[in-house]
């Protein structure tokens, strides 16, 4: 089978242990190229597309979907994000994402998503029934690492790029942290430290907040050290960082739009103004409310392991059923190439 993307925390977690991915690996999948797809169609029995990245949405459109249909390759689509939703009228529309989803969902043999709310919206917008598979565990807490009560973390980077005014985001998070008796740590990825803009540097110079440059490999440990993590996620998405926080025992503050509360009922939501702009008063209040609550315990590892096994079983069953369609009379397995 082939997955788009080839690898990643979620893709790696849900893949059944005996499944064999056909490469090559790399951030830009050659399976998004229609000519490559046609030349290598016989190499795979199932193609699994995970929506989300902008380059995937730009490539997997009607022409690509028509090629998949013409070649008869069974397509599985996991919807990680829907962009502007019918229930989130204040979020800006994304015509490119909508065209991408319309194309691939009209072609998919099976549609998966992560929350009931997203499944409802897929049915309403695209007329497809999606199987809901919960986001599985992607991290484990470090038993040697403690968390600091009152420490609020805010990640700046590509996820927060959709926020029109990052400075307002930082100031609102800082206000909530201070009013709740805590302090703010701004987390910046070492691969792109330019996200620490002038407002962050100014406030850090005044000693009002702390800036920590982190490597991607140590991200779960950074989140585990926090009492509260502020996630400036775009509307209409699911969150990997939210699941890491659940795994390691960090309280989450996230936008009220979308399905973050569907992912984890313990999330403290904050609101947006019209047109998707941040409501700084709502964010500051949410941070203060989150600090007033005790730090959650890390997720029960046995329950998370059971959930992971169930998610992998669903994927294995889907792959096997679709492989049977390609090779009738020979029962396909999730490990077939």
Tab-separated table of C-alpha atoms in Angstrom, residues 67-187:
chain	number	residue	atom	x	y	z
A	67	UNK	CA	-6.481	9.428	-12.520
A	68	UNK	CA	-7.075	7.381	-9.369
A	69	UNK	CA	-10.555	6.431	-10.607
A	70	UNK	CA	-9.333	5.557	-14.098
A	71	UNK	CA	-6.581	3.324	-12.741
A	72	UNK	CA	-8.979	1.568	-10.369
A	73	UNK	CA	-6.811	2.099	-7.284
A	74	UNK	CA	-8.935	1.879	-4.110
A	75	UNK	CA	-8.594	5.207	-2.292
A	76	UNK	CA	-8.940	5.709	1.471
A	77	UNK	CA	-9.123	9.305	2.685
A	78	UNK	CA	-8.636	10.387	6.293
A	79	UNK	CA	-9.988	13.902	6.768
A	80	UNK	CA	-7.854	15.762	9.298
A	81	UNK	CA	-9.118	19.238	8.423
A	82	UNK	CA	-12.077	20.763	6.610
A	83	UNK	CA	-11.189	24.432	6.542
A	84	UNK	CA	-14.138	26.766	7.036
A	85	UNK	CA	-17.143	24.815	8.289
A	86	UNK	CA	-20.838	25.253	7.743
A	87	UNK	CA	-21.246	25.672	11.491
A	88	UNK	CA	-18.322	28.093	11.744
A	89	UNK	CA	-19.539	30.952	9.554
A	90	UNK	CA	-17.071	33.400	11.129
A	91	UNK	CA	-14.104	31.423	9.782
A	92	UNK	CA	-12.711	32.562	6.419
A	93	UNK	CA	-13.509	30.269	3.509
A	94	UNK	CA	-10.777	28.235	1.812
A	95	UNK	CA	-11.854	27.506	-1.776
A	96	UNK	CA	-8.705	25.488	-2.480
A	97	UNK	CA	-9.318	23.119	0.428
A	98	UNK	CA	-12.978	22.790	-0.493
A	99	UNK	CA	-12.160	21.857	-4.112
A	100	UNK	CA	-9.539	19.365	-2.910
A	101	UNK	CA	-11.951	17.653	-0.520
A	102	UNK	CA	-14.779	17.599	-3.039
A	103	UNK	CA	-12.492	15.848	-5.538
A	104	UNK	CA	-10.951	13.243	-3.249
A	105	UNK	CA	-14.088	12.481	-1.233
A	106	UNK	CA	-16.084	11.869	-4.415
A	107	UNK	CA	-13.445	9.285	-5.407
A	108	UNK	CA	-12.714	7.623	-2.054
A	109	UNK	CA	-13.922	4.089	-1.393
A	110	UNK	CA	-13.709	4.726	2.356
A	111	UNK	CA	-13.664	7.996	4.295
A	112	UNK	CA	-12.269	8.203	7.830
A	113	UNK	CA	-12.125	11.105	10.260
A	114	UNK	CA	-11.268	11.685	13.912
A	115	UNK	CA	-14.360	13.105	15.631
A	116	UNK	CA	-18.162	12.847	15.363
A	117	UNK	CA	-18.421	16.588	14.676
A	118	UNK	CA	-16.146	16.304	11.671
A	119	UNK	CA	-18.110	13.287	10.415
A	120	UNK	CA	-21.338	15.279	10.647
A	121	UNK	CA	-19.829	18.125	8.663
A	122	UNK	CA	-18.435	15.768	5.995
A	123	UNK	CA	-21.950	14.348	5.568
A	124	UNK	CA	-23.500	17.809	5.379
A	125	UNK	CA	-20.976	19.363	2.999
A	126	UNK	CA	-19.970	16.418	0.815
A	127	UNK	CA	-22.676	13.789	1.239
A	128	UNK	CA	-20.234	11.118	2.431
A	129	UNK	CA	-20.466	8.921	5.512
A	130	UNK	CA	-17.180	8.915	7.417
A	131	UNK	CA	-16.029	6.247	9.859
A	132	UNK	CA	-14.912	7.893	13.108
A	133	UNK	CA	-11.608	6.585	14.449
A	134	UNK	CA	-10.290	8.335	17.543
A	135	UNK	CA	-6.888	10.011	17.414
A	136	UNK	CA	-4.530	7.480	19.018
A	137	UNK	CA	-1.710	7.999	21.456
A	138	UNK	CA	1.410	9.565	19.952
A	139	UNK	CA	3.610	10.162	23.028
A	140	UNK	CA	4.415	8.803	26.463
A	141	UNK	CA	5.237	10.894	29.544
A	142	UNK	CA	8.806	10.963	30.776
A	143	UNK	CA	8.709	9.691	34.394
A	144	UNK	CA	11.807	11.735	35.197
A	145	UNK	CA	10.311	15.009	34.010
A	146	UNK	CA	8.106	17.234	36.155
A	147	UNK	CA	5.689	20.036	35.292
A	148	UNK	CA	5.738	23.547	36.733
A	149	UNK	CA	2.466	24.696	38.249
A	150	UNK	CA	1.436	28.022	36.714
A	151	UNK	CA	3.628	27.697	33.624
A	152	UNK	CA	1.738	28.537	30.420
A	153	UNK	CA	3.260	27.621	27.061
A	154	UNK	CA	2.404	29.128	23.681
A	155	UNK	CA	3.848	27.693	20.489
A	156	UNK	CA	4.680	30.086	17.674
A	157	UNK	CA	5.330	28.655	14.239
A	158	UNK	CA	3.512	27.352	11.201
A	159	UNK	CA	0.425	26.377	13.219
A	160	UNK	CA	0.027	29.949	14.486
A	161	UNK	CA	0.692	31.428	11.030
A	162	UNK	CA	-3.061	31.593	10.392
A	163	UNK	CA	-3.470	34.036	13.303
A	164	UNK	CA	-3.741	37.544	11.794
A	165	UNK	CA	-1.995	39.254	14.734
A	166	UNK	CA	0.520	37.015	16.567
A	167	UNK	CA	1.383	39.930	18.864
A	168	UNK	CA	-2.207	40.073	20.100
A	169	UNK	CA	-2.108	36.314	20.650
A	170	UNK	CA	1.014	36.613	22.808
A	171	UNK	CA	-0.316	39.574	24.795
A	172	UNK	CA	-3.631	37.815	25.507
A	173	UNK	CA	-1.883	34.626	26.631
A	174	UNK	CA	0.462	36.695	28.806
A	175	UNK	CA	-2.464	38.570	30.374
A	176	UNK	CA	-4.208	35.315	31.226
A	177	UNK	CA	-1.043	33.760	32.630
A	178	UNK	CA	-0.262	36.730	34.875
A	179	UNK	CA	-3.858	37.189	36.077
A	180	UNK	CA	-3.948	33.479	36.924
A	181	UNK	CA	-0.782	33.755	39.017
A	182	UNK	CA	1.442	32.096	36.435
A	183	UNK	CA	3.970	33.017	33.786
A	184	UNK	CA	4.253	32.665	30.008
A	185	UNK	CA	6.801	30.683	28.017
A	186	UNK	CA	6.850	31.173	24.240
A	187	UNK	CA	8.067	28.066	22.413
